C-alpha cells in the first residue's frame, strides 16, 4: 500500500511524535510511506521518503517572522504577499489562492491529513491524488476553542479518525450529518526506540532510598496542570510524607511560575524541574512510577509510554483514560482535584507492596501497535 502523510510542520509535541510513529509503523509493515511537511522542515524519519512544496505553495503560512534577515527587496515582496494573505483569509480565499494549480505527483492508496487544521485538510483534499482520504483529529472537542475553520471539510473525507473512542463519540454527537464517517485509530508508538532510549545514561541520578516520581509534560497549567506537582507535594509535606522526589521534565510558558510556586510553598527540595529533555525515558526508567496531571487528554500518550517502560502511573480522570489503563491494576486513577491526587500519591508512596503489584501487572501486559494498525487498515478498506 502506498501512503502519504501530510503534516503542517514538525514542531515538538504529542501530535508530531504520533505522526512519526505512525509513519515508522506503516513502513515496518511493508507499506511505502511518503511524508509531506508543509512548511518545508525536515522530518528525519528513517526509510520514509519526504516530498516538499514549491513556491508559491510554500507561502501558505507566511508570517512576520519569515521577513527577518531578508533583503529589502525580498521584504517588500513578501510584505505585499502578507497583505494579500490577510485580505483573502478574511474571505477564506487564501488557501485556494496559494495552492491553486499545485498537485503532488503520482497517486496514493490513502492520504492522511494528520493534524486537524484547515491548511492540512484543504491541501490533502485538493492537491493529492489518492483513492482514500482520512482526516485525523487529536483533540478533545470539549477543550477546543473552535472547529469552524476546519470542520467544514469533514464531508469530503472518506473517514475522520479520532485518537480515542471517547473523542470519537463527542464528534459524532456534534456532527451527526457525517457521523458514519467517524472512526477511532489509536496513536502508535515506537516501542523499540523508547526501550532503547531507556537504557541510555540520564543526566539526573535518582536516590534509591526514596520513592522517585516523574511527570513528563509541557508547563501549561490551564490544560496540563503541572502546578499540581507543587500543590500536591505541599499537601504531602503537611501530612509528613516526604520520602519521595518528583522529577518534572518539560518546558513551557508556566515553567518559571511553577518553579517560583515551589519556592513559595517550600517544596523545592522535593522537586527537580528538569526543563526540556531530548530523551526523558532514560530518567523515567529509573523512577518508581509516573504521574499524568492533565485536565483532559484526547488519548494520553504519556500513559502508554509509561506502560512500555514497565512503570505504573497515576493519572487524573478524563473520558478516554479507561480505554488505556485500569484503576488499581496497572495504575491509580485520581479525580480532577489536588486532594484526590494527593491521596493516590500517598497511597503509592507509602505502600511498597502495591507499587510492586502494579509494576508486575504493567510488565506482564506488553504493549503492541497491532490494534491501532488494524484500525487504520479498517478505515482504509471500509467503504461509505
Short mmCIF file of C-alpha atoms in Angstrom, two decimals:
data_model
loop_
_atom_site.label_atom_id
_atom_site.label_comp_id
_atom_site.label_asym_id
_atom_site.label_seq_id
_atom_site.Cartn_x
_atom_site.Cartn_y
_atom_site.Cartn_z
CA UNK A 1 0.00 0.00 0.00
CA UNK A 2 1.25 3.48 -0.86
CA UNK A 3 0.57 6.02 1.89
CA UNK A 4 1.01 9.80 2.03
CA UNK A 5 1.07 11.53 5.42
CA UNK A 6 0.52 15.31 5.38
CA UNK A 7 1.57 17.44 8.36
CA UNK A 8 1.85 21.25 8.55
CA UNK A 9 5.14 21.20 10.50
CA UNK A 10 7.38 19.09 12.72
CA UNK A 11 7.18 21.19 15.87
CA UNK A 12 7.80 19.21 19.06
CA UNK A 13 4.70 17.81 20.67
CA UNK A 14 2.49 14.78 21.01
CA UNK A 15 0.93 15.06 17.55
CA UNK A 16 4.32 15.23 15.86
CA UNK A 17 5.58 12.21 17.85
CA UNK A 18 2.42 10.35 16.90
CA UNK A 19 2.88 11.19 13.20
CA UNK A 20 6.48 9.96 13.27
CA UNK A 21 5.46 6.72 14.97
CA UNK A 22 2.62 6.23 12.50
CA UNK A 23 4.99 6.57 9.55
CA UNK A 24 7.53 4.19 11.09
CA UNK A 25 4.94 1.55 11.92
CA UNK A 26 3.33 1.63 8.48
CA UNK A 27 6.77 1.37 6.86
CA UNK A 28 7.77 -1.55 9.11
CA UNK A 29 4.66 -3.42 8.00
CA UNK A 30 5.70 -3.31 4.35
CA UNK A 31 3.95 -0.17 3.13
CA UNK A 32 5.53 2.54 1.01
CA UNK A 33 5.28 5.74 3.04
CA UNK A 34 5.82 9.34 1.94
CA UNK A 35 5.54 12.33 4.23
CA UNK A 36 4.87 15.90 3.20
CA UNK A 37 5.84 18.54 5.76
CA UNK A 38 4.04 21.64 4.54
CA UNK A 39 6.45 24.22 5.99
CA UNK A 40 9.46 22.50 4.43
CA UNK A 41 11.21 21.40 7.62
CA UNK A 42 12.96 18.03 7.68
CA UNK A 43 11.07 15.06 9.08
CA UNK A 44 14.24 12.95 9.67
CA UNK A 45 12.30 9.69 9.68
CA UNK A 46 14.49 6.80 8.50
CA UNK A 47 13.20 4.83 5.49
CA UNK A 48 10.36 7.33 4.92
CA UNK A 49 10.55 9.46 1.78
CA UNK A 50 9.92 13.18 2.27
CA UNK A 51 8.39 15.27 -0.50
CA UNK A 52 8.07 19.03 -0.46
CA UNK A 53 6.20 22.07 -1.68
CA UNK A 54 7.40 24.72 -4.08
CA UNK A 55 6.62 28.42 -4.26
CA UNK A 56 4.06 29.90 -4.17
CA UNK A 57 2.55 26.97 -2.21
CA UNK A 58 5.34 27.28 0.40
CA UNK A 59 3.99 30.70 1.31
CA UNK A 60 0.81 29.24 2.82
CA UNK A 61 1.97 30.02 6.39
CA UNK A 62 3.74 33.32 5.68
CA UNK A 63 4.26 35.30 8.89
CA UNK A 64 6.18 38.33 10.17
CA UNK A 65 8.95 36.04 11.49
CA UNK A 66 9.76 34.97 7.94
CA UNK A 67 10.54 38.57 6.96
CA UNK A 68 13.53 38.73 9.30
CA UNK A 69 17.01 38.51 7.78
CA UNK A 70 15.63 39.07 4.27
CA UNK A 71 16.91 41.65 1.80
CA UNK A 72 14.91 44.87 1.41
CA UNK A 73 13.56 43.78 -1.97
CA UNK A 74 12.53 40.38 -0.57
CA UNK A 75 10.86 42.04 2.42
CA UNK A 76 8.84 44.33 0.16
CA UNK A 77 7.70 41.39 -1.97
CA UNK A 78 6.81 39.19 1.00
CA UNK A 79 5.08 42.09 2.76
CA UNK A 80 2.84 42.50 -0.28
CA UNK A 81 2.04 38.79 -0.18
CA UNK A 82 1.30 39.07 3.56
CA UNK A 83 -1.23 41.83 2.85
CA UNK A 84 -2.88 39.65 0.21
CA UNK A 85 -2.97 36.78 2.69
CA UNK A 86 -4.65 38.91 5.35
CA UNK A 87 -7.31 40.16 2.94
CA UNK A 88 -8.06 36.81 1.33
CA UNK A 89 -8.04 34.99 4.66
CA UNK A 90 -10.96 37.16 5.73
CA UNK A 91 -12.99 35.67 2.88
CA UNK A 92 -11.48 32.15 3.25
CA UNK A 93 -9.79 32.51 -0.15
CA UNK A 94 -6.12 32.34 0.87
CA UNK A 95 -5.74 28.56 0.69
CA UNK A 96 -7.47 28.25 -2.72
CA UNK A 97 -5.22 31.05 -3.96
CA UNK A 98 -1.85 29.88 -2.64
CA UNK A 99 -2.44 26.22 -3.56
CA UNK A 100 -4.08 26.95 -6.92
CA UNK A 101 -2.87 24.54 -9.60
CA UNK A 102 -0.48 22.68 -7.26
CA UNK A 103 -0.65 18.88 -7.34
CA UNK A 104 1.55 16.21 -5.76
CA UNK A 105 2.95 13.96 -8.48
CA UNK A 106 1.78 10.37 -8.54
CA UNK A 107 -1.10 8.68 -6.80
CA UNK A 108 -1.62 7.00 -3.43
CA UNK A 109 -3.83 4.32 -1.96
CA UNK A 110 -4.50 6.57 1.02
CA UNK A 111 -3.63 10.12 2.05
CA UNK A 112 -3.76 11.03 5.74
CA UNK A 113 -4.21 14.64 6.84
CA UNK A 114 -2.53 14.05 10.17
CA UNK A 115 -3.34 17.25 12.07
CA UNK A 116 -6.67 18.99 12.44
CA UNK A 117 -6.22 22.36 10.74
CA UNK A 118 -7.58 23.99 7.61
CA UNK A 119 -4.30 24.04 5.59
CA UNK A 120 -3.62 20.33 6.22
CA UNK A 121 -7.19 19.30 5.41
CA UNK A 122 -7.54 21.56 2.37
CA UNK A 123 -4.21 20.52 0.86
CA UNK A 124 -4.92 16.80 1.30
CA UNK A 125 -8.32 17.15 -0.36
CA UNK A 126 -7.37 19.44 -3.23
CA UNK A 127 -3.72 18.76 -4.04
CA UNK A 128 -3.32 14.99 -3.59
CA UNK A 129 -4.49 12.16 -5.81
CA UNK A 130 -5.47 9.27 -3.50
CA UNK A 131 -8.08 6.53 -3.57
CA UNK A 132 -8.96 7.15 0.09
CA UNK A 133 -8.50 10.25 2.23
CA UNK A 134 -8.52 10.26 6.02
CA UNK A 135 -8.65 13.28 8.35
CA UNK A 136 -7.11 12.84 11.80
CA UNK A 137 -8.29 14.58 14.99
CA UNK A 138 -6.01 14.72 18.05
CA UNK A 139 -8.01 16.85 20.47
CA UNK A 140 -10.93 16.64 22.87
CA UNK A 141 -13.87 18.58 21.43
CA UNK A 142 -14.82 19.87 24.89
CA UNK A 143 -11.44 21.59 25.22
CA UNK A 144 -11.25 23.10 21.71
CA UNK A 145 -11.88 26.80 21.25
CA UNK A 146 -13.41 26.39 17.80
CA UNK A 147 -13.50 23.90 14.94
CA UNK A 148 -15.23 26.04 12.32
CA UNK A 149 -12.09 26.71 10.25
CA UNK A 150 -11.65 23.01 9.50
CA UNK A 151 -14.81 21.04 10.29
CA UNK A 152 -16.34 22.24 7.00
CA UNK A 153 -14.03 19.75 5.23
CA UNK A 154 -15.47 16.70 7.03
CA UNK A 155 -18.00 15.72 4.31
CA UNK A 156 -15.24 15.38 1.70
CA UNK A 157 -13.08 12.84 3.55
CA UNK A 158 -13.73 9.11 3.38
CA UNK A 159 -13.03 8.76 7.09
CA UNK A 160 -12.48 11.10 10.02
CA UNK A 161 -10.36 9.40 12.63
CA UNK A 162 -10.11 10.38 16.30
CA UNK A 163 -7.45 9.02 18.66
CA UNK A 164 -9.86 7.57 21.22
CA UNK A 165 -13.40 6.25 21.37
CA UNK A 166 -14.35 8.99 23.81
CA UNK A 167 -13.27 11.71 21.38
CA UNK A 168 -14.98 9.89 18.51
CA UNK A 169 -18.30 9.81 20.35
CA UNK A 170 -18.08 13.52 21.15
CA UNK A 171 -17.59 14.42 17.48
CA UNK A 172 -20.32 12.01 16.35
CA UNK A 173 -22.82 13.73 18.59
CA UNK A 174 -21.96 17.20 17.32
CA UNK A 175 -21.59 16.32 13.63
CA UNK A 176 -24.46 13.90 13.19
CA UNK A 177 -24.78 14.53 9.44
CA UNK A 178 -21.39 12.82 8.91
CA UNK A 179 -21.44 10.56 11.97
CA UNK A 180 -20.89 7.43 9.86
CA UNK A 181 -17.50 8.80 8.74
CA UNK A 182 -16.04 8.93 12.25
CA UNK A 183 -13.82 6.13 13.49
CA UNK A 184 -11.06 5.57 16.05
CA UNK A 185 -7.37 4.99 15.32
CA UNK A 186 -5.24 4.97 18.44
CA UNK A 187 -1.82 6.61 18.49
CA UNK A 188 1.08 4.32 17.64
CA UNK A 189 4.41 4.08 19.45
CA UNK A 190 7.97 3.16 18.53
CA UNK A 191 8.40 0.59 21.29
CA UNK A 192 11.96 -0.39 20.36
CA UNK A 193 13.07 3.26 20.29
CA UNK A 194 11.54 4.02 23.69
CA UNK A 195 13.08 0.93 25.28
CA UNK A 196 16.45 1.65 23.66
CA UNK A 197 16.48 5.23 24.94
CA UNK A 198 15.58 3.95 28.41
CA UNK A 199 18.96 2.16 28.50
CA UNK A 200 20.92 5.35 27.87
CA UNK A 201 22.56 7.41 30.60
CA UNK A 202 20.37 10.06 32.22
CA UNK A 203 21.81 13.45 33.24
CA UNK A 204 19.96 13.01 36.55
CA UNK A 205 20.72 10.28 39.08
CA UNK A 206 17.91 9.12 41.34
CA UNK A 207 18.20 8.47 45.07
CA UNK A 208 17.28 4.79 45.68
CA UNK A 209 16.43 5.50 49.32
CA UNK A 210 13.31 7.48 48.38
CA UNK A 211 10.35 6.89 46.03
CA UNK A 212 11.11 8.56 42.72
CA UNK A 213 8.26 10.02 40.68
CA UNK A 214 8.28 11.55 37.20
CA UNK A 215 5.97 13.74 35.14
CA UNK A 216 6.76 14.44 31.50
CA UNK A 217 4.64 17.34 30.33
CA UNK A 218 4.55 20.79 28.83
CA UNK A 219 4.33 23.52 31.50
CA UNK A 220 0.93 24.90 30.52
CA UNK A 221 -1.16 24.97 33.67
CA UNK A 222 -4.53 25.69 32.10
CA UNK A 223 -4.61 22.30 30.40
CA UNK A 224 -1.61 20.25 31.54
CA UNK A 225 -1.94 21.31 35.21
CA UNK A 226 1.75 20.90 36.08
CA UNK A 227 1.26 23.26 39.03
CA UNK A 228 -0.46 20.30 40.69
CA UNK A 229 3.02 18.82 41.22
CA UNK A 230 3.82 21.67 43.58
CA UNK A 231 0.43 21.78 45.30
CA UNK A 232 0.30 18.02 45.88
CA UNK A 233 3.89 17.99 47.18
CA UNK A 234 2.98 20.73 49.65
CA UNK A 235 -0.04 18.73 50.83
CA UNK A 236 2.08 15.60 51.23
CA UNK A 237 4.61 17.51 53.33
CA UNK A 238 1.80 18.75 55.57
CA UNK A 239 0.90 15.09 56.13
CA UNK A 240 4.55 14.26 56.96
CA UNK A 241 5.02 12.33 53.71
CA UNK A 242 8.46 13.40 52.49
CA UNK A 243 10.21 10.20 51.40
CA UNK A 244 9.85 10.97 47.69
CA UNK A 245 11.40 13.07 44.95
CA UNK A 246 9.48 14.30 41.92
CA UNK A 247 11.18 14.95 38.56
CA UNK A 248 9.29 17.21 36.15
CA UNK A 249 10.51 17.03 32.54
CA UNK A 250 9.38 19.66 30.08
CA UNK A 251 9.31 23.35 29.30
CA UNK A 252 6.58 25.83 28.51
CA UNK A 253 5.05 29.21 29.35
CA UNK A 254 4.40 28.36 33.02
CA UNK A 255 7.83 26.87 33.76
CA UNK A 256 9.10 29.88 35.75
CA UNK A 257 5.78 30.23 37.57
CA UNK A 258 5.86 26.62 38.73
CA UNK A 259 9.47 26.96 39.92
CA UNK A 260 8.57 30.09 41.88
CA UNK A 261 5.48 28.40 43.32
CA UNK A 262 7.65 25.53 44.59
CA UNK A 263 9.89 28.03 46.39
CA UNK A 264 6.88 29.88 47.77
CA UNK A 265 5.27 26.70 49.15
CA UNK A 266 8.59 25.40 50.50
CA UNK A 267 8.83 22.19 48.46
CA UNK A 268 11.65 22.98 46.03
CA UNK A 269 13.79 20.35 47.74
CA UNK A 270 11.21 17.68 46.83
CA UNK A 271 11.02 18.61 43.14
CA UNK A 272 13.54 18.81 40.31
CA UNK A 273 12.37 20.86 37.33
CA UNK A 274 14.48 19.33 34.56
CA UNK A 275 13.33 21.50 31.67
CA UNK A 276 13.13 20.09 28.16
CA UNK A 277 14.97 16.80 27.61
CA UNK A 278 15.59 15.13 24.26
CA UNK A 279 15.40 11.74 25.97
CA UNK A 280 13.20 11.66 29.09
CA UNK A 281 12.96 7.85 29.01
CA UNK A 282 16.43 7.28 30.49
CA UNK A 283 15.30 9.09 33.64
CA UNK A 284 11.74 7.73 33.58
CA UNK A 285 13.01 4.15 33.53
CA UNK A 286 14.81 4.78 36.84
CA UNK A 287 11.73 6.17 38.60
CA UNK A 288 9.16 4.13 40.52
CA UNK A 289 6.07 5.49 38.80
CA UNK A 290 4.81 8.27 36.53
CA UNK A 291 2.09 10.88 37.00
CA UNK A 292 -0.15 12.46 34.34
CA UNK A 293 -1.80 15.63 35.61
CA UNK A 294 -3.77 16.92 32.61
CA UNK A 295 -7.33 18.19 32.86
CA UNK A 296 -8.01 16.04 29.81
CA UNK A 297 -6.24 14.20 27.01
CA UNK A 298 -7.60 13.04 23.67
CA UNK A 299 -5.73 9.79 24.26
CA UNK A 300 -2.84 10.03 26.74
CA UNK A 301 0.48 9.12 25.15
CA UNK A 302 2.25 9.53 28.49
CA UNK A 303 0.21 6.64 29.90
CA UNK A 304 1.28 4.24 27.15
CA UNK A 305 4.91 5.40 27.28
CA UNK A 306 4.98 4.65 30.99
CA UNK A 307 3.50 1.21 30.34
CA UNK A 308 6.09 0.49 27.64
CA UNK A 309 8.77 1.25 30.22
CA UNK A 310 7.10 -1.13 32.67
CA UNK A 311 6.09 1.63 35.07
CA UNK A 312 2.68 2.14 36.70
CA UNK A 313 1.10 5.57 36.50
CA UNK A 314 -1.21 7.85 38.43
CA UNK A 315 -3.47 9.74 36.02
CA UNK A 316 -6.22 12.27 36.61
CA UNK A 317 -9.58 11.05 35.31
CA UNK A 318 -10.60 12.05 31.78
CA UNK A 319 -13.03 10.39 29.31
CA UNK A 320 -10.51 8.38 27.25
CA UNK A 321 -8.41 7.17 30.20
CA UNK A 322 -10.38 3.98 30.83
CA UNK A 323 -9.57 2.85 27.29
CA UNK A 324 -5.85 2.56 28.07
CA UNK A 325 -5.49 1.83 31.79
CA UNK A 326 -7.33 0.08 34.60
CA UNK A 327 -7.59 1.57 38.08
CA UNK A 328 -5.90 -0.49 40.80
CA UNK A 329 -4.48 -2.88 38.17
CA UNK A 330 -1.73 -1.06 36.26
CA UNK A 331 -2.02 2.30 37.98
CA UNK A 332 -4.27 4.58 40.00
CA UNK A 333 -6.90 6.98 38.66
CA UNK A 334 -7.42 10.19 40.61
CA UNK A 335 -10.33 12.58 40.38
CA UNK A 336 -9.65 16.02 38.98
CA UNK A 337 -8.72 17.53 42.35
CA UNK A 338 -5.44 18.08 44.19
CA UNK A 339 -6.98 16.31 47.19
CA UNK A 340 -7.66 13.11 45.22
CA UNK A 341 -4.22 13.29 43.57
CA UNK A 342 -2.56 13.66 46.98
CA UNK A 343 -4.43 10.63 48.32
CA UNK A 344 -3.29 8.48 45.38
CA UNK A 345 0.29 9.69 45.73
CA UNK A 346 0.34 8.97 49.47
CA UNK A 347 -1.09 5.51 48.85
CA UNK A 348 1.56 4.62 46.29
CA UNK A 349 4.49 6.24 48.10
CA UNK A 350 3.78 4.52 51.42
CA UNK A 351 2.71 1.11 50.07
CA UNK A 352 5.71 -0.68 48.57
CA UNK A 353 3.70 -3.87 48.08
CA UNK A 354 1.09 -2.05 45.99
CA UNK A 355 3.82 -0.47 43.85
CA UNK A 356 5.26 -3.93 43.24
CA UNK A 357 1.87 -5.44 42.27
CA UNK A 358 1.04 -2.60 39.87
CA UNK A 359 4.51 -2.80 38.33
CA UNK A 360 4.22 -6.56 37.81
CA UNK A 361 0.85 -6.11 36.11
CA UNK A 362 2.22 -3.44 33.77
CA UNK A 363 5.21 -5.56 32.83
CA UNK A 364 3.21 -8.70 32.00
CA UNK A 365 0.86 -6.80 29.64
CA UNK A 366 3.22 -5.91 26.82
CA UNK A 367 2.11 -3.06 24.56
CA UNK A 368 1.61 -3.67 20.84
CA UNK A 369 0.60 -1.44 17.90
CA UNK A 370 -1.48 -4.27 16.42
CA UNK A 371 -4.89 -2.89 17.41
CA UNK A 372 -4.08 0.65 16.25
CA UNK A 373 -2.69 -0.54 12.93
CA UNK A 374 -5.70 -2.79 12.28
CA UNK A 375 -7.99 0.18 12.95
CA UNK A 376 -6.08 2.11 10.28
CA UNK A 377 -6.45 -0.77 7.80
CA UNK A 378 -10.17 -0.96 8.56
CA UNK A 379 -10.51 2.77 7.85
CA UNK A 380 -8.74 2.35 4.51
CA UNK A 381 -10.76 -0.67 3.42
CA UNK A 382 -14.23 0.24 4.70
CA UNK A 383 -16.45 1.90 2.12
CA UNK A 384 -19.03 4.53 2.93
#
